[in-house]
Amino acid sequence: MTVVSLATVPRYDSTRASESDGQAVVVGAGMAGLLAARVLADGFDEVTVVDRDPLPDDPVARRGVPQSRHVHVMLTAAQSTLDDLLTGYGEELLAADGLLVDAARDVNFFIEGDYLADGPRRIPQYCATRRLYEWIARRLVADIDGVELRPSCLFTEYLADDAATVVDGVEIRNDAGDVEKLTADLVVDATGRTSRTPTWLETHDYAPPPVDEVFIDLAYSTTLVERPADDRRSFVVTPSSSCPRGAGMLPVEGGRWLVTLFGVHGEYPPADPAGFVEFAATLPVPDPHRLLDEHRWTAADVVHYRFPTNVRRRYEDLDRFPEGLVVVGDAIASFNPIYAQGMSVAALESLLLYDVLASGGRDDAGRRFFDRSEAVVDAAWNMAVGSDFQFPRTAGPRPRGTALTGRYLARLARRAHADGVLRDAFFRVMMMEEHPVTLFRPGVAWRVLGPAGGALTPS
Ligand SMILES: Cc1cc2nc3c(=O)[nH]c(=O)nc-3n(C[C@H](O)[C@H](O)[C@H](O)COP(=O)(O)OP(=O)(O)OC[C@H]3O[C@@H](n4cnc5c(N)ncnc54)[C@H](O)[C@@H]3O)c2cc1C
């Protein structure tokens, strides 16, 4: 089965990376960069992670990751990978007041006109702010032998041979303002949406990756409110073509809910508190408004973020790509964040990067990695962009088959209002644990397409 989910990705096995020599440089200390650094530490003596931001020893929001102030839902693929790769990740997250909830019951998920029924099987889920997820990962990665974090270092250029066939390092402006050259046997670009690799390729006589852009014109506004210690509920309100507005409310550390309201195609949630509350009142369920009304706000302001387009750079289509370079995370593809896939795609990519290096060495690592990661990106992209095309104003290349799949999934969601088994199947795919084909297996398809109530369900 193609690798597109946690269930089908090769599992991490530390004994597979027998060789450990040379140097690797990772540019970008976001989630993708940290996870890449973690797997590279098994195969390289030295791994240097550079980031233009200071990386303080606190879970604070960073300039280079403006999205870190907004709700980040951690799907199972990211969570399990973090647990596997970074021993003690979960314990540290909980010790720092993050939560472990049961997504089968604690997540109130509104879709297709109602909340889904509770699921029958537990789905453990970490809940915290994005800053906390990243801070714990950063501390654990920094503790690995051979890994060095270089904060306040701006990446400016790749180093390469005259013909630019091999990337062999990076040039940075370091924290003292001096230009420094770091040599490397492998460079990983984890700089996110602003990645400069396409421009570098073009200026060095390579074709840049073809780009798919799907216009969604999304905006987020977020604040924090007080949460009673024993209230661990999340709320997710998905948008629809009749109400292109939604919400995500996540219990986080410090006895708070992070409350994000969002809208697509110009339905922007306001960034002033009064307008924010009014927007919440227009949602199809009362819970977001009630939460904002009944609980003390712990943030003085509402922060705003715009996300105009889903962007996918198709590196897998390139005939030529330099040796010594790999691109990961949002630098390859960034998806409409309401589907919460970014950290999970980065996590699955880190496992694939490990597998590519462990199974085939460093030669042609970039192209071999892109060949493998294409399927992971495809699955996430089709899910996100496929859903985005329910809005008539969404524009860009439409993946094939999404209209039919969309109708099936809408029906599945409606049945799941009363059928916890369907919620379970849906959640495990949405959380990138299971392969999407599992939603079309006879036991699930019958519950979706057969008589309501699941009568005569085949065993
Ligand atoms: C509003 C919003 C909400 C989201 N919600 C979710 C969610 O619920 N669940 C989820 O899984 N994902 C979510 N995502 C996606 C998620 O944030 C990312 O996909 C994921 O963190 C992987 O990002 P990354 O590490 O590739 O890039 P980034 O997080 O963008 O990190 C890039 C890093 O590179 C550094 N950098 C950039 N340029 C340079 C340079 N020239 N020199 C040195 N350093 C540089 C930056 O400082 C930064 O640290 C959301 C995204 C957005 C925008």
XYZ file of C-alpha atoms and ligand atoms in Angstrom:
512
model
C 0.000 0.000 0.000
C 1.335 3.466 -0.825
C 2.806 5.368 2.078
C 0.304 8.079 2.930
C -0.423 7.631 6.615
C 1.099 6.493 9.872
C -0.171 2.949 9.269
C 1.785 2.615 6.009
C 5.009 4.538 6.679
C 8.101 2.429 7.541
C 8.426 2.457 11.323
C 11.436 4.112 12.903
C 14.104 1.562 13.774
C 17.302 3.071 15.180
C 19.398 0.042 14.221
C 18.980 0.698 10.493
C 21.295 3.737 10.350
C 24.595 1.845 10.674
C 26.805 4.564 9.221
C 27.382 7.711 11.267
C 29.762 10.210 9.766
C 29.955 13.651 8.239
C 27.948 16.775 8.774
C 24.425 17.812 8.031
C 22.904 21.270 8.179
C 19.189 21.851 8.638
C 17.928 25.332 7.795
C 14.857 26.170 9.884
C 14.053 25.076 13.428
C 10.302 24.702 12.997
C 8.652 21.324 13.487
C 9.865 20.010 10.113
C 13.460 21.114 10.737
C 13.563 19.693 14.263
C 12.205 16.315 13.172
C 14.626 16.202 10.230
C 17.510 17.012 12.597
C 16.407 14.213 14.896
C 16.574 11.548 12.189
C 19.797 12.923 10.691
C 21.478 12.637 14.089
C 21.395 8.847 13.615
C 23.465 8.997 10.432
C 25.720 12.055 10.791
C 28.345 12.929 13.431
C 27.286 16.548 13.477
C 23.926 18.106 12.758
C 23.664 21.898 12.856
C 20.224 23.522 12.875
C 20.232 27.199 11.956
C 17.312 29.554 12.400
C 17.047 33.286 11.882
C 15.040 33.645 15.101
C 16.425 33.678 18.605
C 15.346 30.361 20.109
C 14.741 31.239 23.749
C 14.469 28.666 26.486
C 10.771 29.417 26.901
C 7.717 28.431 24.915
C 7.252 31.880 23.370
C 5.802 32.827 19.998
C 8.507 33.430 17.391
C 8.596 35.950 14.555
C 9.635 33.282 12.060
C 6.569 31.181 12.926
C 3.705 33.689 13.008
C 1.163 30.849 12.930
C 2.323 29.761 16.380
C -0.245 32.050 18.079
C -3.142 30.155 16.497
C -4.791 26.826 17.264
C -2.622 23.879 16.263
C -4.366 20.524 16.480
C -1.897 17.677 16.714
C -3.028 14.740 14.619
C -2.074 11.179 15.481
C 0.623 10.976 12.793
C 2.574 13.854 14.343
C 1.928 12.730 17.907
C 3.051 9.117 17.453
C 6.097 10.175 15.476
C 7.140 12.690 18.122
C 6.700 9.981 20.767
C 8.763 7.497 18.724
C 11.575 9.836 17.756
C 11.890 11.935 20.904
C 11.877 9.787 24.019
C 9.947 11.488 26.782
C 8.131 13.943 24.478
C 4.692 13.171 25.902
C 5.853 13.176 29.528
C 7.554 16.550 29.062
C 4.514 18.005 27.338
C 2.249 16.908 30.169
C 4.759 18.070 32.800
C 4.629 21.502 31.142
C 0.826 21.444 31.631
C -0.103 20.228 28.154
C -3.100 17.855 28.089
C -3.779 14.331 26.926
C -7.440 14.048 25.913
C -9.541 11.374 24.255
C -10.321 12.715 20.791
C -13.072 10.109 20.395
C -15.174 11.871 23.054
C -13.558 15.139 24.111
C -13.497 16.617 20.608
C -16.924 17.989 19.669
C -16.756 17.968 15.893
C -19.449 19.871 13.980
C -19.772 18.975 10.310
C -22.627 18.648 7.830
C -25.164 20.229 10.162
C -24.507 18.498 13.494
C -21.919 17.183 15.929
C -20.517 13.697 15.315
C -21.445 10.898 17.699
C -18.792 9.833 20.228
C -16.409 7.188 18.921
C -16.189 3.716 20.481
C -12.369 3.508 20.653
C -10.051 5.831 22.503
C -7.929 8.225 20.416
C -5.295 9.799 22.680
C -4.489 13.344 21.638
C -2.037 15.919 23.009
C -3.409 19.431 23.311
C -1.204 22.475 23.856
C -0.159 25.668 22.149
C 2.037 25.307 19.089
C 4.797 27.113 21.018
C 4.774 24.401 23.658
C 4.768 21.517 21.137
C 7.764 23.079 19.427
C 9.646 24.103 22.565
C 9.572 20.555 23.985
C 10.721 19.145 20.632
C 13.483 21.751 20.449
C 14.799 20.957 23.934
C 14.852 17.225 23.260
C 16.548 17.645 19.869
C 19.124 20.038 21.374
C 20.000 17.372 23.961
C 20.970 14.792 21.307
C 24.722 14.165 21.010
C 26.112 15.834 17.910
C 23.191 18.252 17.419
C 23.832 21.973 17.693
C 21.198 24.690 17.425
C 22.378 28.008 15.980
C 19.751 30.679 16.749
C 19.740 34.169 15.205
C 21.534 32.913 12.101
C 20.062 33.991 8.794
C 20.555 31.556 5.916
C 21.572 33.560 2.860
C 22.881 31.113 0.244
C 23.734 27.517 -0.553
C 27.393 26.646 -1.135
C 27.960 24.475 -4.194
C 30.592 23.361 -6.703
C 31.120 25.503 -9.829
C 28.586 23.547 -11.874
C 26.108 23.646 -8.983
C 25.621 19.893 -9.205
C 26.429 19.366 -5.520
C 25.264 21.515 -2.618
C 27.953 21.241 0.027
C 26.989 23.737 2.674
C 25.286 27.012 3.490
C 26.266 30.587 4.019
C 24.716 32.314 7.002
C 24.836 35.690 8.683
C 25.473 34.682 12.271
C 24.279 36.229 15.531
C 27.308 38.558 15.584
C 26.404 39.820 12.100
C 29.341 38.044 10.415
C 29.065 35.923 7.303
C 29.961 32.302 8.012
C 30.217 29.238 5.789
C 29.049 25.892 7.161
C 30.119 22.898 5.088
C 27.822 19.891 4.954
C 27.413 16.502 3.304
C 23.669 17.072 3.342
C 21.610 20.269 3.613
C 17.925 20.157 4.499
C 15.735 23.136 3.600
C 13.056 23.408 6.298
C 12.452 27.152 5.958
C 8.707 26.860 5.390
C 6.613 28.760 2.865
C 9.335 31.359 2.218
C 11.825 28.728 1.014
C 14.391 30.110 -1.434
C 15.275 26.788 -3.017
C 13.111 27.370 -6.139
C 14.876 30.690 -6.809
C 18.292 29.150 -6.190
C 17.518 26.359 -8.645
C 16.456 28.844 -11.296
C 19.556 30.997 -10.915
C 21.727 27.898 -11.253
C 20.192 26.665 -14.515
C 17.822 24.142 -13.025
C 14.117 24.119 -13.703
C 12.240 25.261 -10.572
C 9.564 22.897 -9.279
C 6.150 23.330 -10.922
C 3.818 25.008 -8.428
C 0.150 24.256 -7.739
C -1.663 27.060 -5.953
C -5.248 26.811 -4.792
C -6.783 30.104 -3.725
C -8.853 29.849 -0.536
C -8.497 33.354 0.941
C -8.579 32.160 4.548
C -8.207 34.298 7.662
C -7.754 33.294 11.318
C -8.371 35.379 14.447
C -7.422 34.003 17.846
C -7.655 34.753 21.527
C -7.364 32.889 24.851
C -10.003 32.386 27.549
C -9.933 30.822 30.993
C -10.774 27.111 31.254
C -11.879 25.203 34.351
C -9.230 22.569 35.175
C -11.606 19.635 34.683
C -13.031 20.840 31.356
C -11.054 19.175 28.594
C -13.453 19.686 25.706
C -12.383 20.822 22.239
C -14.766 22.217 19.661
C -14.279 22.168 15.932
C -16.835 23.864 13.698
C -16.122 23.136 10.039
C -17.189 25.656 7.396
C -19.582 24.818 4.586
C -20.688 26.486 1.373
C -23.762 27.854 3.178
C -21.673 29.134 6.130
C -18.042 29.633 5.093
C -17.069 30.365 8.692
C -15.776 28.070 11.404
C -13.954 27.735 14.700
C -11.439 25.653 16.592
C -11.298 25.750 20.383
C -8.538 23.760 22.003
C -7.802 23.208 25.715
C -4.199 24.277 26.297
C -1.687 24.723 29.104
C -2.234 27.344 31.755
C -5.905 26.511 32.263
C -6.979 28.148 29.003
C -8.786 27.522 25.751
C -7.179 28.792 22.611
C -10.100 30.092 20.545
C -9.591 30.532 16.811
C -12.362 31.768 14.523
C -11.864 31.607 10.798
C -13.530 32.239 7.464
C -12.748 31.659 3.815
C -13.187 33.805 0.695
C -13.368 37.144 2.418
C -15.389 36.061 5.479
C -12.623 37.353 7.734
C -13.083 37.110 11.501
C -12.409 40.578 12.953
C -9.318 41.309 15.029
C -11.150 43.488 17.560
C -12.761 41.800 20.596
C -16.319 43.076 19.969
C -16.276 42.079 16.302
C -14.734 38.723 17.255
C -17.635 37.953 19.613
C -20.193 39.038 17.009
C -18.581 36.758 14.442
C -18.775 33.839 16.899
C -22.527 34.490 17.259
C -23.004 33.894 13.517
C -21.696 30.315 13.649
C -24.212 27.481 13.259
C -23.709 26.258 16.866
C -23.811 28.359 20.056
C -20.763 26.840 21.798
C -18.028 29.202 20.530
C -20.049 32.272 21.455
C -21.028 30.774 24.811
C -17.408 29.988 25.640
C -16.347 33.548 24.855
C -19.282 34.945 26.824
C -19.005 32.785 29.927
C -15.252 32.705 30.493
C -12.791 35.427 31.356
C -10.465 36.365 28.499
C -6.832 35.873 29.433
C -5.395 37.591 26.346
C -5.843 41.328 25.945
C -5.929 41.134 22.182
C -7.103 39.130 19.208
C -4.355 38.121 16.767
C -5.027 37.832 13.057
C -3.436 35.757 10.281
C -4.115 35.520 6.546
C -3.543 32.431 4.454
C -4.383 33.188 0.810
C -3.435 29.949 -0.945
C -2.584 26.294 -0.550
C 0.848 25.984 -2.184
C 2.475 22.808 -3.459
C 5.894 22.689 -5.084
C 6.178 19.544 -7.155
C 9.844 18.661 -6.628
C 9.017 15.083 -7.600
C 8.473 16.274 -11.198
C 12.025 17.585 -11.635
C 14.419 15.685 -13.890
C 17.478 17.312 -12.354
C 18.136 18.198 -8.744
C 21.476 18.816 -7.021
C 23.132 16.226 -4.825
C 23.379 17.091 -1.145
C 20.041 18.883 -0.818
C 16.595 17.856 0.456
C 13.504 20.032 0.996
C 10.912 19.180 3.678
C 7.761 20.448 5.401
C 5.956 23.616 4.377
C 8.817 24.373 1.984
C 7.335 21.605 -0.191
C 3.645 22.097 0.510
C 1.521 24.132 2.855
C -2.104 23.212 3.185
C -5.183 25.096 4.339
C -4.478 24.890 8.102
C -8.058 24.160 9.144
C -7.345 20.499 8.301
C -4.392 20.502 10.748
C -2.090 18.424 8.561
C 1.185 20.394 8.440
C 2.954 18.967 11.486
C 1.837 15.446 10.573
C 3.073 15.693 7.007
C 6.397 16.984 8.365
C 6.483 14.057 10.798
C 5.786 11.408 8.149
C 8.377 13.055 5.900
C 10.988 12.768 8.655
C 10.342 9.011 8.823
C 10.653 8.782 5.044
C 13.879 10.797 5.084
C 15.267 8.355 7.619
C 14.185 5.419 5.470
C 15.644 6.929 2.286
C 19.040 7.495 3.942
C 19.067 4.181 5.795
C 18.082 2.141 2.750
C 19.960 3.864 -0.073
C 22.633 6.103 1.449
C 23.158 9.737 0.523
C 23.454 9.520 -3.276
C 20.583 11.262 -5.025
C 18.910 11.639 -1.632
C 16.784 14.617 -2.718
C 15.166 12.928 -5.699
C 14.691 9.653 -3.890
C 13.073 11.502 -0.994
C 10.721 13.491 -3.268
C 9.666 10.267 -5.018
C 8.678 8.816 -1.660
C 7.139 11.901 -0.059
C 4.919 12.624 -3.062
C 2.273 10.162 -1.846
C 2.135 11.668 1.660
C 1.772 15.161 0.239
C -0.797 13.912 -2.312
C -3.017 12.426 0.379
C -2.967 15.570 2.510
C -3.305 17.859 -0.490
C -6.270 15.980 -1.957
C -8.031 15.987 1.394
C -7.464 19.715 1.992
C -7.886 21.055 -1.506
C -10.693 18.601 -2.268
C -12.648 20.042 0.676
C -11.749 23.605 -0.303
C -13.443 23.113 -3.663
C -16.828 22.913 -1.921
C -16.622 26.736 -1.998
C -17.492 28.117 -5.443
C -14.818 30.825 -5.245
C -11.951 28.398 -4.657
C -9.648 28.625 -7.671
C -6.731 26.566 -8.964
C -6.013 23.053 -10.213
C -8.660 20.700 -8.906
C -7.464 17.185 -8.024
C -9.290 14.485 -9.981
C -12.041 12.525 -8.274
C -12.527 14.951 -5.401
C -16.134 15.848 -6.283
C -17.264 12.221 -5.976
C -15.140 11.586 -2.898
C -16.488 14.791 -1.388
C -20.100 13.618 -1.806
C -19.258 10.262 -0.237
C -17.459 11.889 2.697
C -20.331 14.316 3.241
C -22.724 11.378 3.443
C -20.341 9.545 5.753
C -20.213 12.589 8.038
C -24.015 12.870 8.114
C -24.328 9.191 9.040
C -21.622 9.681 11.671
C -23.916 12.112 13.526
C -25.500 8.969 14.941
C -22.908 6.300 14.191
C -19.801 6.317 16.394
C -18.142 3.595 14.300
C -18.187 5.925 11.305
C -16.815 8.757 13.398
C -13.981 6.465 14.426
C -13.189 5.510 10.809
C -13.395 9.145 9.700
C -11.241 10.457 12.562
C -8.501 7.888 12.047
C -8.155 8.931 8.405
C -8.459 12.639 9.170
C -5.770 12.239 11.835
C -3.497 10.631 9.229
C -3.303 7.428 11.206
C -5.097 5.262 8.656
C -5.006 5.189 4.866
C -8.001 6.935 3.190
C -8.933 3.683 1.397
C -10.109 2.356 4.766
C -13.155 4.634 4.369
C -14.218 2.644 1.327
C -13.897 -0.821 2.865
C -17.132 -2.808 2.783
C -17.799 -2.525 6.553
C -17.587 1.276 6.378
C -19.158 1.714 2.916
C -22.194 -0.285 3.992
C -22.767 1.989 6.979
C -22.454 5.001 4.651
C -24.520 3.790 1.704
C -26.781 1.127 3.241
C -29.988 1.641 5.182
C -29.685 4.167 8.017
C -29.028 2.637 11.430
C -26.577 0.069 10.072
C -29.182 -2.718 9.873
C -27.909 -5.826 8.102
C -24.337 -4.527 8.454
C -22.042 -7.262 7.163
C -19.615 -8.470 9.814
C -2.533 29.553 10.865
C -1.943 28.167 10.796
C -2.464 27.155 11.590
C -1.937 25.881 11.519
N -2.525 24.872 12.226
C -2.002 23.636 12.177
C -2.584 22.585 12.911
O -3.640 22.746 13.545
N -1.979 21.365 12.877
C -0.853 21.141 12.133
O -0.332 20.023 12.136
N -0.310 22.118 11.381
C -0.838 23.346 11.379
N -0.276 24.331 10.642
C 0.903 24.024 9.814
C 2.163 23.972 10.645
O 2.383 25.171 11.334
C 3.373 23.651 9.732
O 2.979 22.891 8.647
C 4.387 22.823 10.440
O 4.754 23.449 11.613
C 5.655 22.582 9.610
O 6.215 23.806 9.271
P 7.727 23.949 8.870
O 8.605 23.546 10.001
O 7.950 23.318 7.557
O 7.837 25.527 8.636
P 7.741 26.720 9.687
O 6.982 26.354 10.870
O 7.288 27.900 8.888
O 9.254 26.935 10.140
C 10.222 27.490 9.263
C 11.433 27.923 10.101
O 12.444 28.372 9.203
C 13.016 29.567 9.711
N 13.547 30.306 8.570
C 12.859 30.760 7.479
N 13.704 31.396 6.646
C 14.935 31.331 7.201
C 16.230 31.817 6.800
N 16.411 32.486 5.647
N 17.266 31.595 7.627
C 17.117 30.892 8.800
N 15.916 30.427 9.216
C 14.843 30.648 8.420
C 11.853 30.264 10.434
O 12.319 31.179 11.410
C 11.116 29.068 11.049
O 11.621 28.754 12.318
C -0.827 25.612 10.666
C -0.300 26.631 9.867
C -0.877 27.877 9.901
C -0.330 28.936 8.967
